[in-house]
XYZ file of C-alpha atoms in Angstrom:
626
model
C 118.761 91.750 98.781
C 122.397 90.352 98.699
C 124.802 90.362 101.770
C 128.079 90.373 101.840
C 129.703 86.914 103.475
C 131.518 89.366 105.738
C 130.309 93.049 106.157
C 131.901 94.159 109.125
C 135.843 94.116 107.642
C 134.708 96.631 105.538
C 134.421 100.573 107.521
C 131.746 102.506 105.737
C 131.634 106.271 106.035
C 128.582 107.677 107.095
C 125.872 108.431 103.999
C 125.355 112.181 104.845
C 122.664 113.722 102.691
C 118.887 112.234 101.897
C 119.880 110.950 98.353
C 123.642 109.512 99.348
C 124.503 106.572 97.948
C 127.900 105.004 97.318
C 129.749 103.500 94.168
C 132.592 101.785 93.820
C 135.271 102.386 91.169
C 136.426 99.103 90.176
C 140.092 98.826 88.717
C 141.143 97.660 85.555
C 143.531 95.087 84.514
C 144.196 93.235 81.583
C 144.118 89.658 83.681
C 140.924 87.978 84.224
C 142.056 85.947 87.046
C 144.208 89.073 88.492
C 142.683 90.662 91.941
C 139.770 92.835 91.967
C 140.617 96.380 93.525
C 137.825 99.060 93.743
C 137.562 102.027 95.813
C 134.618 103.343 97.061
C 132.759 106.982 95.880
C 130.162 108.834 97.657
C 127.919 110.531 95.648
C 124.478 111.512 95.314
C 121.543 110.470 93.440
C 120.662 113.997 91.883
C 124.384 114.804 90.645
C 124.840 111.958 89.018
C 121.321 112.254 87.399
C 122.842 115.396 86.040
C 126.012 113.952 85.271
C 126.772 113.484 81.183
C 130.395 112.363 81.746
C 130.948 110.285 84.275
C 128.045 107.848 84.264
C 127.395 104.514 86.374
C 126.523 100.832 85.460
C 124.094 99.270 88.042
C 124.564 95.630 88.379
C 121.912 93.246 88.850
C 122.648 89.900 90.090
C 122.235 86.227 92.421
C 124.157 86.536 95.511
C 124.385 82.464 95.008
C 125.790 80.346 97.936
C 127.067 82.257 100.832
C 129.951 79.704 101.351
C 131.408 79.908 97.899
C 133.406 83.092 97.937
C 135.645 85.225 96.601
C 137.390 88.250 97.631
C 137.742 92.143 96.231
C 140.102 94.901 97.984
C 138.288 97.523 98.295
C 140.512 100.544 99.721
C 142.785 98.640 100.449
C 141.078 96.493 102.911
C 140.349 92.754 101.733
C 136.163 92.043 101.643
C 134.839 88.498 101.462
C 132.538 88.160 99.054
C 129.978 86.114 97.444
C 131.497 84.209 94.530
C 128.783 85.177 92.162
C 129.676 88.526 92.739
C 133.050 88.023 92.137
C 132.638 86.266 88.905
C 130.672 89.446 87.527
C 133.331 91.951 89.059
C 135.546 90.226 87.185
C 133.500 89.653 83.933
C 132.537 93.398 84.161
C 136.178 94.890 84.717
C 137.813 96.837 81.642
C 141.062 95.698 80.709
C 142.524 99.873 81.089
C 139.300 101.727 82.248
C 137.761 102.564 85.536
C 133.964 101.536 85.851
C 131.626 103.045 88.003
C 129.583 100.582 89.086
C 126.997 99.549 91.398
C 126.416 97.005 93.291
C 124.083 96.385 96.429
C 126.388 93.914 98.548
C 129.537 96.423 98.937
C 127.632 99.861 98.179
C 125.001 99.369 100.804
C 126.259 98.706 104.506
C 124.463 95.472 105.414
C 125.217 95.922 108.971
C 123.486 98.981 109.606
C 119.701 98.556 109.842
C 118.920 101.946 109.422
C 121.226 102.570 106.665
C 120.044 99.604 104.727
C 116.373 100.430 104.542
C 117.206 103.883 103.319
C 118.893 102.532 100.261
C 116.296 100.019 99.770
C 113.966 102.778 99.533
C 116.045 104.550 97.445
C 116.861 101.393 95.349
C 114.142 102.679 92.376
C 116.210 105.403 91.735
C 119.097 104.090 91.367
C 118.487 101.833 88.708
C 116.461 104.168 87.000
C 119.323 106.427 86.900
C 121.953 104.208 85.885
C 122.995 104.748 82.600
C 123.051 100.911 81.806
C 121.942 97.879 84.175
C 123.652 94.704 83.701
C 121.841 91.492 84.222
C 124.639 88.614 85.137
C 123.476 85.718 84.809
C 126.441 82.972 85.365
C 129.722 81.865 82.920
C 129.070 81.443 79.777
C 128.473 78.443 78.121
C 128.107 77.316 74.624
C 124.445 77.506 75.077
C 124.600 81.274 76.461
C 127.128 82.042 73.976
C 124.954 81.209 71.141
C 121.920 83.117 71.914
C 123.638 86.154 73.009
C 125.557 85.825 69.496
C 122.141 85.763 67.403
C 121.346 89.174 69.339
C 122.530 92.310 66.850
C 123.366 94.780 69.848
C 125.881 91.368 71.385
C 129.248 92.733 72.451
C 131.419 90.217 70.129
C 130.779 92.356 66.640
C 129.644 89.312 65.084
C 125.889 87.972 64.675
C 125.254 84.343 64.191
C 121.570 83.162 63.682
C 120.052 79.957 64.829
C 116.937 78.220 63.615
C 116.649 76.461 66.945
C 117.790 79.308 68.938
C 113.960 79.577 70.915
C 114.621 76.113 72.397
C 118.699 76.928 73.408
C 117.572 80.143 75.356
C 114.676 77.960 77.118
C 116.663 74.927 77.576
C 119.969 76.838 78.834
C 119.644 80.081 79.651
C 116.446 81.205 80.601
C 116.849 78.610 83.099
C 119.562 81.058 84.932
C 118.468 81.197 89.262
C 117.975 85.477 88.190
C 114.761 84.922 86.895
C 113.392 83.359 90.331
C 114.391 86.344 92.403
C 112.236 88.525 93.726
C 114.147 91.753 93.936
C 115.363 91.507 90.261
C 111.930 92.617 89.183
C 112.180 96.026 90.153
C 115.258 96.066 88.805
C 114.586 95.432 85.571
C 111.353 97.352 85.403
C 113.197 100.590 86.449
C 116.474 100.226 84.180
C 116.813 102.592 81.333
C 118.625 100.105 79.347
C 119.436 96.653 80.606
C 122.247 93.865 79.309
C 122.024 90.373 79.777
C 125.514 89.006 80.214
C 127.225 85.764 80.614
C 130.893 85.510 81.397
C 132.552 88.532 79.264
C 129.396 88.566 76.870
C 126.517 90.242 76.615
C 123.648 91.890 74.539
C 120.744 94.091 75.133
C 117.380 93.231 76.745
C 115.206 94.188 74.014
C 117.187 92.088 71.372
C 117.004 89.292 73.014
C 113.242 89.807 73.794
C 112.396 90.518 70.593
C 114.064 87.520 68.988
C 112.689 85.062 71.433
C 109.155 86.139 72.260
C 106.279 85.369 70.211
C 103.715 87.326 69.480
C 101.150 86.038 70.616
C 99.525 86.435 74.326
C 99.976 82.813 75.614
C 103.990 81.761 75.070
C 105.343 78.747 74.270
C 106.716 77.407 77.624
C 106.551 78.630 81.221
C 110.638 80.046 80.458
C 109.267 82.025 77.723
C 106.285 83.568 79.588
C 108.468 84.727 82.295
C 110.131 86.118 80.525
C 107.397 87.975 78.275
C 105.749 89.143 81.790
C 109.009 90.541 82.723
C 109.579 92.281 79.314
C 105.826 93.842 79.066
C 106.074 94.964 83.082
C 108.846 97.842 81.333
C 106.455 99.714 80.081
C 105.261 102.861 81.796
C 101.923 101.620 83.547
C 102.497 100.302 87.105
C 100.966 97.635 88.941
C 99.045 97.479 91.970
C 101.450 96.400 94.867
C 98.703 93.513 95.545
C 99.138 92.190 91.914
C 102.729 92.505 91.954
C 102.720 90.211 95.136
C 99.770 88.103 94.271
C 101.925 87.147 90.654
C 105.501 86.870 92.281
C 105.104 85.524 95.702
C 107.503 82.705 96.471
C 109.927 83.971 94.506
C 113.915 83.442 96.132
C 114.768 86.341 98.569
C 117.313 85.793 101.230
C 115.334 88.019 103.806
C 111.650 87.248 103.942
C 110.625 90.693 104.445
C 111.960 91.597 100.754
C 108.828 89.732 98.996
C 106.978 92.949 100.617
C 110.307 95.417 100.311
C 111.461 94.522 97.014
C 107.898 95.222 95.337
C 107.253 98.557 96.928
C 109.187 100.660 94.735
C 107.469 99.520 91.205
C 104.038 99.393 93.015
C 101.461 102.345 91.347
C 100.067 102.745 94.940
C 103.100 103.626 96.685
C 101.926 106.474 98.251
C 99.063 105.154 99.851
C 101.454 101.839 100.682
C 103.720 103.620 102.914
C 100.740 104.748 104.983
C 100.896 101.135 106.736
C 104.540 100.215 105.614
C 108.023 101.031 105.550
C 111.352 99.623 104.483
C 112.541 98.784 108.306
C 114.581 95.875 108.686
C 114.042 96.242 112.704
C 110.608 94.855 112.505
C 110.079 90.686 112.242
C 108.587 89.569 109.105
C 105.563 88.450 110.546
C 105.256 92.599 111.813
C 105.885 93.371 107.897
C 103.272 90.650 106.707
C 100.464 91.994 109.162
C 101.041 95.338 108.223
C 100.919 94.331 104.315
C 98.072 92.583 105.170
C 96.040 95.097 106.767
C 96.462 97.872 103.683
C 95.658 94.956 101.136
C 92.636 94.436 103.293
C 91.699 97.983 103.730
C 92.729 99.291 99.955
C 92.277 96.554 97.738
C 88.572 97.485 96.686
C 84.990 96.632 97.174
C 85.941 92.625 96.373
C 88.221 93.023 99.050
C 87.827 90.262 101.336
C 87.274 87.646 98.428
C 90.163 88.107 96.752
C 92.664 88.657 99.854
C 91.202 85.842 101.918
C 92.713 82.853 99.438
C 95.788 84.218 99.744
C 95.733 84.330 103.841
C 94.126 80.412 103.423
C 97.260 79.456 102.031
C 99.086 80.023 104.869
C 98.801 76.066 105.922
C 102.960 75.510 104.807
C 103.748 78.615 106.875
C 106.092 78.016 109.891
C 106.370 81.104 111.058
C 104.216 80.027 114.537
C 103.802 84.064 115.206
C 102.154 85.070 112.118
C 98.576 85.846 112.456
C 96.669 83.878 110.372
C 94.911 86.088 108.449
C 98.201 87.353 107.097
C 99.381 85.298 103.795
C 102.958 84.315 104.135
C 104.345 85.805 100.856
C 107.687 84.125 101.013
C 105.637 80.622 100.264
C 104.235 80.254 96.776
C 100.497 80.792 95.683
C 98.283 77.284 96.436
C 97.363 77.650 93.050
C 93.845 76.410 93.790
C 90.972 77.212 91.652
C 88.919 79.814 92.941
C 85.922 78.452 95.412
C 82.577 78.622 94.352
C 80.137 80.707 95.479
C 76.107 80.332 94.776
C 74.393 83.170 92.360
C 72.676 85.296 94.464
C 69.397 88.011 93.827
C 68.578 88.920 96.677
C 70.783 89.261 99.819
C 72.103 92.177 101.713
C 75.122 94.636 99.635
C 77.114 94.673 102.869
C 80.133 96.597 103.238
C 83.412 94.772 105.388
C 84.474 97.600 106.307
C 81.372 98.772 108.715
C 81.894 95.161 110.195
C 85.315 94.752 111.006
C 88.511 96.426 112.812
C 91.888 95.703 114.136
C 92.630 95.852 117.448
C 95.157 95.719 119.797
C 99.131 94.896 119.430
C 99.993 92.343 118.027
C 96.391 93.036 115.668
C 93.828 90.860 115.875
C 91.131 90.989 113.271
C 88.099 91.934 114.056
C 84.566 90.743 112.095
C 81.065 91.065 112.956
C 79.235 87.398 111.266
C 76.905 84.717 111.796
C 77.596 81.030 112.251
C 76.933 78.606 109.645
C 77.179 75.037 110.156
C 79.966 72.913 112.474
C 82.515 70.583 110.654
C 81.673 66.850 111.638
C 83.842 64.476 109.438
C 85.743 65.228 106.235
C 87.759 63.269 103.436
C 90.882 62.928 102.179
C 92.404 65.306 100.027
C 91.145 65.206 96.470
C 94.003 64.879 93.387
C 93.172 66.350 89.883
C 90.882 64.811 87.786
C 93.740 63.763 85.668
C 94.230 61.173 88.545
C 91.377 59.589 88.407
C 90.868 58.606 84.875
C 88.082 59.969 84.418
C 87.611 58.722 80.935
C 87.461 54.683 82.141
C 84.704 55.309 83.988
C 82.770 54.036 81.818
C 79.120 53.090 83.237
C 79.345 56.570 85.516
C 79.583 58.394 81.920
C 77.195 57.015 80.070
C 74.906 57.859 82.950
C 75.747 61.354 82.787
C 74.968 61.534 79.087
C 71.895 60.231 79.587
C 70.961 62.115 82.325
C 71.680 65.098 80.063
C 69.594 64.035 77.016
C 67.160 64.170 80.393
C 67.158 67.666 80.362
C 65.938 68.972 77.577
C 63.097 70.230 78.479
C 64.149 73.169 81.248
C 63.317 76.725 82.625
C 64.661 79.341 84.946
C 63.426 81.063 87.828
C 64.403 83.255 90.098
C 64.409 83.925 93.859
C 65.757 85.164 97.294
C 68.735 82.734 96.201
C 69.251 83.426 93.080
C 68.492 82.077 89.444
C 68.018 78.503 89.054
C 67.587 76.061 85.732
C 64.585 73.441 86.188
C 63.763 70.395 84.602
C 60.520 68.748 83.388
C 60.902 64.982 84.660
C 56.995 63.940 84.647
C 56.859 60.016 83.658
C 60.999 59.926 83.724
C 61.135 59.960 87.389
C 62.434 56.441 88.241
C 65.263 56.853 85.723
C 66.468 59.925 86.943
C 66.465 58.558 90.405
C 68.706 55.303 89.240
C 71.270 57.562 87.275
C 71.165 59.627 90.106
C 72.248 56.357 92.563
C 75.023 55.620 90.022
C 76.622 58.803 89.646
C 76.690 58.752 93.674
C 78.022 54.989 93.570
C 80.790 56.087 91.340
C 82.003 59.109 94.161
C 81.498 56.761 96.805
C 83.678 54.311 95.232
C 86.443 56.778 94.883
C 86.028 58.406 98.376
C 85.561 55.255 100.455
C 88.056 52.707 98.390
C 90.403 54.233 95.703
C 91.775 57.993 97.749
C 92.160 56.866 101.327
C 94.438 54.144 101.544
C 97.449 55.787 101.255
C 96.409 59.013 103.258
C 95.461 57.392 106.313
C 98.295 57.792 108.813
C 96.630 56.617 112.556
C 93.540 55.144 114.178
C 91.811 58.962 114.233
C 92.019 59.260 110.421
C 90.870 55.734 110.390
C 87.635 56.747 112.497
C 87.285 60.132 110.804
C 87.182 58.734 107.468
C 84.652 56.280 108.258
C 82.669 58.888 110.096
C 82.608 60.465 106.540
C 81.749 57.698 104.878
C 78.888 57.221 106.210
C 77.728 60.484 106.425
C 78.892 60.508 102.387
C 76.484 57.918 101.930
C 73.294 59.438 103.757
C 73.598 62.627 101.851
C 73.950 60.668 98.318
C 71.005 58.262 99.113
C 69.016 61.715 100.186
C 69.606 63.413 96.672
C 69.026 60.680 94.361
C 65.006 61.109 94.592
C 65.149 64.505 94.602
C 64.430 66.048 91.118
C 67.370 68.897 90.486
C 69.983 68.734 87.870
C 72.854 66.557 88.780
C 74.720 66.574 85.519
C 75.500 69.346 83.116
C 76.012 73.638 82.820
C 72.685 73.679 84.616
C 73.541 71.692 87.542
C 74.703 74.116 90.493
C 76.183 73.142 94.001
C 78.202 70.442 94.150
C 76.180 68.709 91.774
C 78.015 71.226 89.308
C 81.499 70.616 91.439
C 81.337 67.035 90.690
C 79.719 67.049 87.663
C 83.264 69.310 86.404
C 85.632 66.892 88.861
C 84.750 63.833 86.411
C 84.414 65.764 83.242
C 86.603 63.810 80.730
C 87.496 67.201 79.060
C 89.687 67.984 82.518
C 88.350 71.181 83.115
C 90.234 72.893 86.861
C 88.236 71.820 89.555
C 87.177 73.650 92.808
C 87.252 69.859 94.658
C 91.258 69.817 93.471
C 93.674 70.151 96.270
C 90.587 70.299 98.460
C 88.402 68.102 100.833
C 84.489 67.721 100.968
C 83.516 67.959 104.383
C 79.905 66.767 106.312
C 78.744 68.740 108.700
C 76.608 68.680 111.885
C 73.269 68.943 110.414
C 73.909 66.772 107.607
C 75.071 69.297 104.748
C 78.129 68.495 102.655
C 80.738 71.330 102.199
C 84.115 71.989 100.212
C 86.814 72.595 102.964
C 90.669 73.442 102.923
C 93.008 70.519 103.455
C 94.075 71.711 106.370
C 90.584 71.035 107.841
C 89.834 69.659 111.561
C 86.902 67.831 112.856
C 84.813 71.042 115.099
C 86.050 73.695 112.555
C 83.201 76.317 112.367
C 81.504 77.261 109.154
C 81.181 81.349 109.351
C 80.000 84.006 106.994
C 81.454 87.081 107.693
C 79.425 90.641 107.109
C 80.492 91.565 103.474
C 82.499 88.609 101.729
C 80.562 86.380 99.324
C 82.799 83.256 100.528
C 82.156 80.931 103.638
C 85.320 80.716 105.968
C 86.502 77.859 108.212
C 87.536 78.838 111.555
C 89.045 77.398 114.407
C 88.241 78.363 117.882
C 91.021 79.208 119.678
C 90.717 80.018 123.835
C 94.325 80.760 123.909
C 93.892 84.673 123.075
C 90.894 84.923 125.310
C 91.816 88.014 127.594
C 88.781 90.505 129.272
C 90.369 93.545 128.026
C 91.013 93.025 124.676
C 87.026 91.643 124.608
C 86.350 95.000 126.265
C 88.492 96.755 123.836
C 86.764 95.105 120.517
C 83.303 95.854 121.974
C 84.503 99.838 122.156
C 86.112 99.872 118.899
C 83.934 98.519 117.328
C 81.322 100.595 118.536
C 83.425 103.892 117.371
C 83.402 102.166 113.993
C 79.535 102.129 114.002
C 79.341 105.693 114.257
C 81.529 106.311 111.071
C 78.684 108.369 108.706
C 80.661 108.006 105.512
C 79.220 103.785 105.007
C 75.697 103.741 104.024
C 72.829 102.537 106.397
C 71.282 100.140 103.716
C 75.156 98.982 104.315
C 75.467 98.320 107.264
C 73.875 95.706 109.408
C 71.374 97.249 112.067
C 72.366 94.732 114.442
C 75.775 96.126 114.959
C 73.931 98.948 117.567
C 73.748 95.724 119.867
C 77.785 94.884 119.767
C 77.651 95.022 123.314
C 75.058 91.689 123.293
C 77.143 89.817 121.065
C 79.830 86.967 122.164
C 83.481 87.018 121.471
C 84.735 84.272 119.650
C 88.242 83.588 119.757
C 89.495 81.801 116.008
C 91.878 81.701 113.460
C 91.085 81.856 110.092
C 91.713 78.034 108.029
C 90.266 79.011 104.632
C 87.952 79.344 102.440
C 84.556 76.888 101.727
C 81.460 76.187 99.817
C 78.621 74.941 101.888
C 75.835 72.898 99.414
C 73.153 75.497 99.196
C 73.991 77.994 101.742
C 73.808 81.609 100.367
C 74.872 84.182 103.016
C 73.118 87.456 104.083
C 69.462 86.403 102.650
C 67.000 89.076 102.750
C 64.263 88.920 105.853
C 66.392 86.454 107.346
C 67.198 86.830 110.754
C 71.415 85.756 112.501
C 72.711 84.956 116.058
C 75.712 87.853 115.488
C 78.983 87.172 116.809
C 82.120 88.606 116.802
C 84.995 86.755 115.622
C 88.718 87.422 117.165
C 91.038 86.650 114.404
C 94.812 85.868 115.574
C-alpha cells in the first residue's frame, strides 16, 4: 500500500464512525503544470453508496520511487508526495470541475497503525463503491497513445485501428510496473468500472481487454496472460485466499505483510481467514506469515500438507532469520519447481495430519508425530534443465534407451503393499539389458562427476562432499545394472522414471530440475532440495504423501516446551471427531516418544520408499518444527 514521502505535515481528523473514510476534493485548473490544491472530505462508505449525485473516482496506482516527489496543498498545508502520484493528480484534474477522488496515500493516515489497518480492511469497499476506478499507468507515450486510441470507449472521440496493435500493448504498455503489484489485484477485481489511463488519456478496461485478448485459454505471451488472468478474476466467483497467494506471491508491495493483507479482501474464505488473521500493521511480518501459515495448514483440505509444504520449502532465499521455517515467505516468488514425485501406493495407512500434529507455544512451533527414514550422507550439485545438457547429442546414451525400450515389449502389472508395478519378460536378453543398463548409468555419471561440478564447487568441503557422492553415485549404478526392472520408458518408476524424463530429448519438466540427488546412509539415492546439508534427516510425517528433509536443530531444545508438546498433544488424541482407522494407535504412547528439535528444508523422493505401509511397524518421534 502506498505511503506518503512525508505523512506527518499533514493533521488528519479523527475517522469517527465504523465505515469513515476520507476523500479529497481535488481543484481544478486549466494549467497542467499549475499546483495541485485538494481539500479533504469525510464521509462514509454507506452514504456515498447511496449517493446518485455526487459520486467518487477511486484511483489505482504505483507509488514509484520514494525520492522522486512532488507536492499537493491539501488545506492549505503543503504534502510531499510521491511523484507518481503527482503525475496522476495532475493527469486526473478537470480543467473547471471538482473531482472527488480517492486515493490511498493522502486519504488513509499512514502514521496511525490502527487507523491504517481499518481502511485496509475496508479497502474492498471502497473500490467496489466507486463509481469509476482509474488505473494510471505512467505518461503517455506514442505507444500508449496508440492502443488506448484503437479502444472505442478512449477519451479523445476519435478511434484509430492498428493491425499490429497486440504487439504495441505487449511491447509498451502492458509492460507498465502496475501489473507487478500486489495490491492492484483487489483493486481491479472489486471496481465497478475501471479506466486504464496514460497521461490525460484513457479508455475502459473491457475495451481494451477485448481487443487484445485472444480467445483462446493459453495467450500469446506472458504480458497477455496477465493480463487475461486479471480480466477473468472480475467475474463474480472468488478465489481461495491460498490460490490467490499461491498465483501472485512475489509480486511488488512496499510492506511485506501486504502479500497476505492485500489478498484478504477478494479471498472467498474470508470469513474463516480472519479466524487466524487480521489487518494489524503492529505485528512483524514473520507474526503475519505464521499466522497465514497455520490457517492454510489447518483449512486448505485433505491434500493439505502436500500442497502447502512446497511452498514453506521455498523459503531457502528468505532472510527474514525469525521466520519459522515452515512458514513460506510470500514476499519471495514461487521456486517454480516441478512437483516431487511420490511412488503409487495400494496399500498404506489413510492417515489424517491433523490427529498428528499441533502448534505449540509462542512464537509456534509445529508440531508432527512421524517416523525416520533414512540420514543424508553426500549429495550433488544442483541439477540445470535438461535444455542444458543437450540432451539430443547424446548420442550412444539414446540409442541405448531405444533399445532398451524395443526390450520391453513383452510386460505385465501387478500389484502390492506398494503399489502397481509394470514387469518385463527378459529370459535369454539378460546380458543386454545389463550392458544398456551400465551405459545409461555411464552417461549420468559422466554428467554428475565431470560436466556439473566444476563450476559449483566453491571450497575443500564441497570438494570432499562431491567426491563422497561420487562414489557412492557409482555403487548404486553398478548395483542396478543386473537387476531386471525397467530403466527406460512410461513403465519405468523411481528414479529410473526421473532420469529416464531428465534426458528425454522431447524436454519434458523434470522433478531432478533445480534439485540435487542425494545418497544416503544405507546406500539409497534420494531427490533433495538445493539447500541440502550433509546429516539432514529423511522423515515421513503422519498424513503427507511426500518425504521431508529436516535439520536437527538443539537450539530450541527447552524442558517445558517438550513437556508442553507431550500434553498437547495428548489433548489432541482425545479429539472424537478423527476416525480411529485414522489415526495412528501409537499416538496413546506420546509420552515414550523423543523430541526432536528441526526445521523443515523441503521436500524429497527417496528411491523406493513408500511411507505408512500396512503391517509395518515405526520408531515414532515427534518432530519440533521452528
Amino acid at each position: 500500500m502506498a505511503l506518503t514521502v512525508s505523512p506527518e505535515v499533514l493533521k488528519y481528523r479523527p475517522l469517527t464512525e465504523a465505515d469513515s473514510f476520507r476523500l479529497l476534493l481535488l481543484q481544478p485548473s486549466p494549467s497542467h503544470d499549475s499546483d495541485l490544491h485538494c481539500h479533504v472530505l469525510h464521509a462514509t462508505l454507506s452514504r456515498c453508496d447511496r449517493d446518485i449525485i455526487d459520486q467518487y473516482t477511486a484511483l489505482s496506482y504505483v507509488w514509484g520511487d520514494p525520492s522522486n516527489t512532488g507536492n499537493i496543498y491539501v488545506d492549505g498545508t503543503l504534502v510531499t508526495i510521491t511523484a507518481t502520484l503527482d503525475a496522476a493528480l495532475r493527469d486526473l484534474r478537470d480543467a473547471s470541475r471538482v473531482l472527488r477522488i480517492w486515493a490511498d496515500a493522502l486519504c488513509i493516515d499512514q502514521s496511525n497503525l490502527t487507523e491504517r489497518a481499518s481502511q485496509v480492511g475496508l479497502m474492498a469497499q471502497i473500490y467496489s463503491i466507486a463509481h469509476h476506478t482509474v488505473i494510471h499507468l505512467g505518461p503517455l507515450t506514442s505507444a500508449a497513445e496508440t492502443v488506448l486510441k484503437a479502444a472505442p470507449s478512449n477519451t479523445s472521440g476519435v478511434v484509430h485501428s492498428s493491425d499490429d496493435i497486440v504487439r504495441i500493448a505487449e511491447e509498451n504498455m502492458l509492460q507498465a510496473v502496475w501489473f507487478t503489484r500486489v495490491w492492484v489485484f483487489q483493486e481491479l477485481v472489486l471496481s465497478r468500472d475501471p479506466w486504464v489511463q496514460c497521461g490525460n488519456l484513457r479508455a475502459r478496461w473491457t475495451d481494451l481487454c477485448n481487443m487484445l485478448i485472444s480467445s483462446s485459454w493459453k495467450q500469446s505471451s506472458n504480458e497477455l496472460q496477465v493480463l487475461a488472468d486479471m480480466n477473468s478474476s472480475r467475474g463474480p466467483a472468488r478465489l481461495k485466499f491460498f490460490t490467490l497467494l499461491a498465483s501472485r506471491r512475489g509480486l511488488g508491495a512496499t510492506d511485506a505483510r501486504d502479500m497476505i493483507y492485500a489478498n484478504m479482501g477478494i479471498a472467498s474464505d474470508l470469513s474463516s481467514l480472519l479466524d487466524y488473521v487480521q489487518v494489524d500493521y503492529r505485528k512483524s511480518c514473520e507474526e503475519v506469515y505464521e499466522s497465514v501459515a497455520r490457517y492454510l495448514l489447518e483449512n486448505i483440505g485433505p491434500d493439505g500438507p502436500s500442497v502447502f509444504f512446497p511452498h514453506a520449502a521455498s523459503n531457502g532465499h528468505s532472510k527474514r532469520k525469525d521466520l519459522a521455517s515452515w512458514a513460506p515467505d510470500w514476499s519471495f516468488p514461487a521456486s517454480n519447481l516441478v512437483e516431487m514425485y511420490h511412488d503409487n501406493n495400494l496399500r498404506k495407512l489413510q492417515l489424517e495430519s491433523k490427529a498428528h500434529y499441533v502448534f505449540v507455544g509462542q512464537p509456534p512451533t509445529l508440531v508432527w508425530v512421524g517416523y525416520g527414514v533414512d540420514v543424508v550422507e553426500s549429495y550433488s550439485v544442483e541439477l540445470p534443465g535438461p535444455e542444458a545438457l543437450d540432451v539430443g547429442a547424446r548420442e550412444e546414451y539414446q540409442k541405448a534407451v531405444r533399445t532398451l525400450m524395443g526390450m520391453y515389449s513383452n510386460v505385465w502389472w501387478s500389484g502390492d503393499e506398494s503399489g502397481q508395478h509394470q514387469h518385463v519378460d527378459l529370459r535369454g536378453k539378460e546380458q543386454e539389458h545389463e550392458r544398456l543398463c551400465r551405459v545409461l548409468g555411464d552417461e549420468w555419471l559422466r554428467i554428475m562427476s565431470e560436466e556439473l561440478p566444476h563450476s559449483q564447487l566453491f571450497s575443500p568441503g564441497d570438494t570432499a562432499n562431491q567426491g563422497k557422492f561420487e562414489e557412492s553415485f557409482r555403487a548404486w549404478l553398478e548395483a542396478r545394472a543386473p537387476e531386471q526392472i525397467i530403466m527406460a520408458g512410461s513403465g519405468s518408476e523411481g528414479m529410473a522414471s526421473l532420469m529416464y524424463t531428465h534426458l528425454q530429448p522431447r524436454n519434458i519438466p523434470s522433478v531432478l530440475t533445480g534439485r540435487r540427488i542425494a545418497t544416503t546412509r544405507t546406500g539409497r539415492v534420494a531427490v533433495v532440495p538445493r539447500n541440502v546439508q550433509v546429516g539432514d534427516i529423511i522423515v515421513h510425517l503422519a498424513g503427507p504423501l511426500i518425504s521431508l528433509i529436516l535439520r536437527r536443530d538443539a537450539r530450541t531444545q527447552d524442558i517445558g516446551l517438550e513437556m508442553d508438546i507431550k500434553n498437547t498433544l495428548r489433548a489432541k488424541n482425545g479429539d472424537k471427531s478423527i476416525q480411529p482407522d485414522r489415526r495412528l494407535e501409537g499416538m496413546d504412547n506420546v509420552d515414550e516418544m523423543e523430541v526432536e528439535h528441526c526445521t523443515l528444508v523441503g521436500e524429497c523422493y527417496v528411491d523406493g520408499e513408500v511411507g505408512w505401509k500396512l503391517d509395518q511397524t515405526w520408531d515414532l518421534k515427534i518432530y519440533a518444527l521452528r
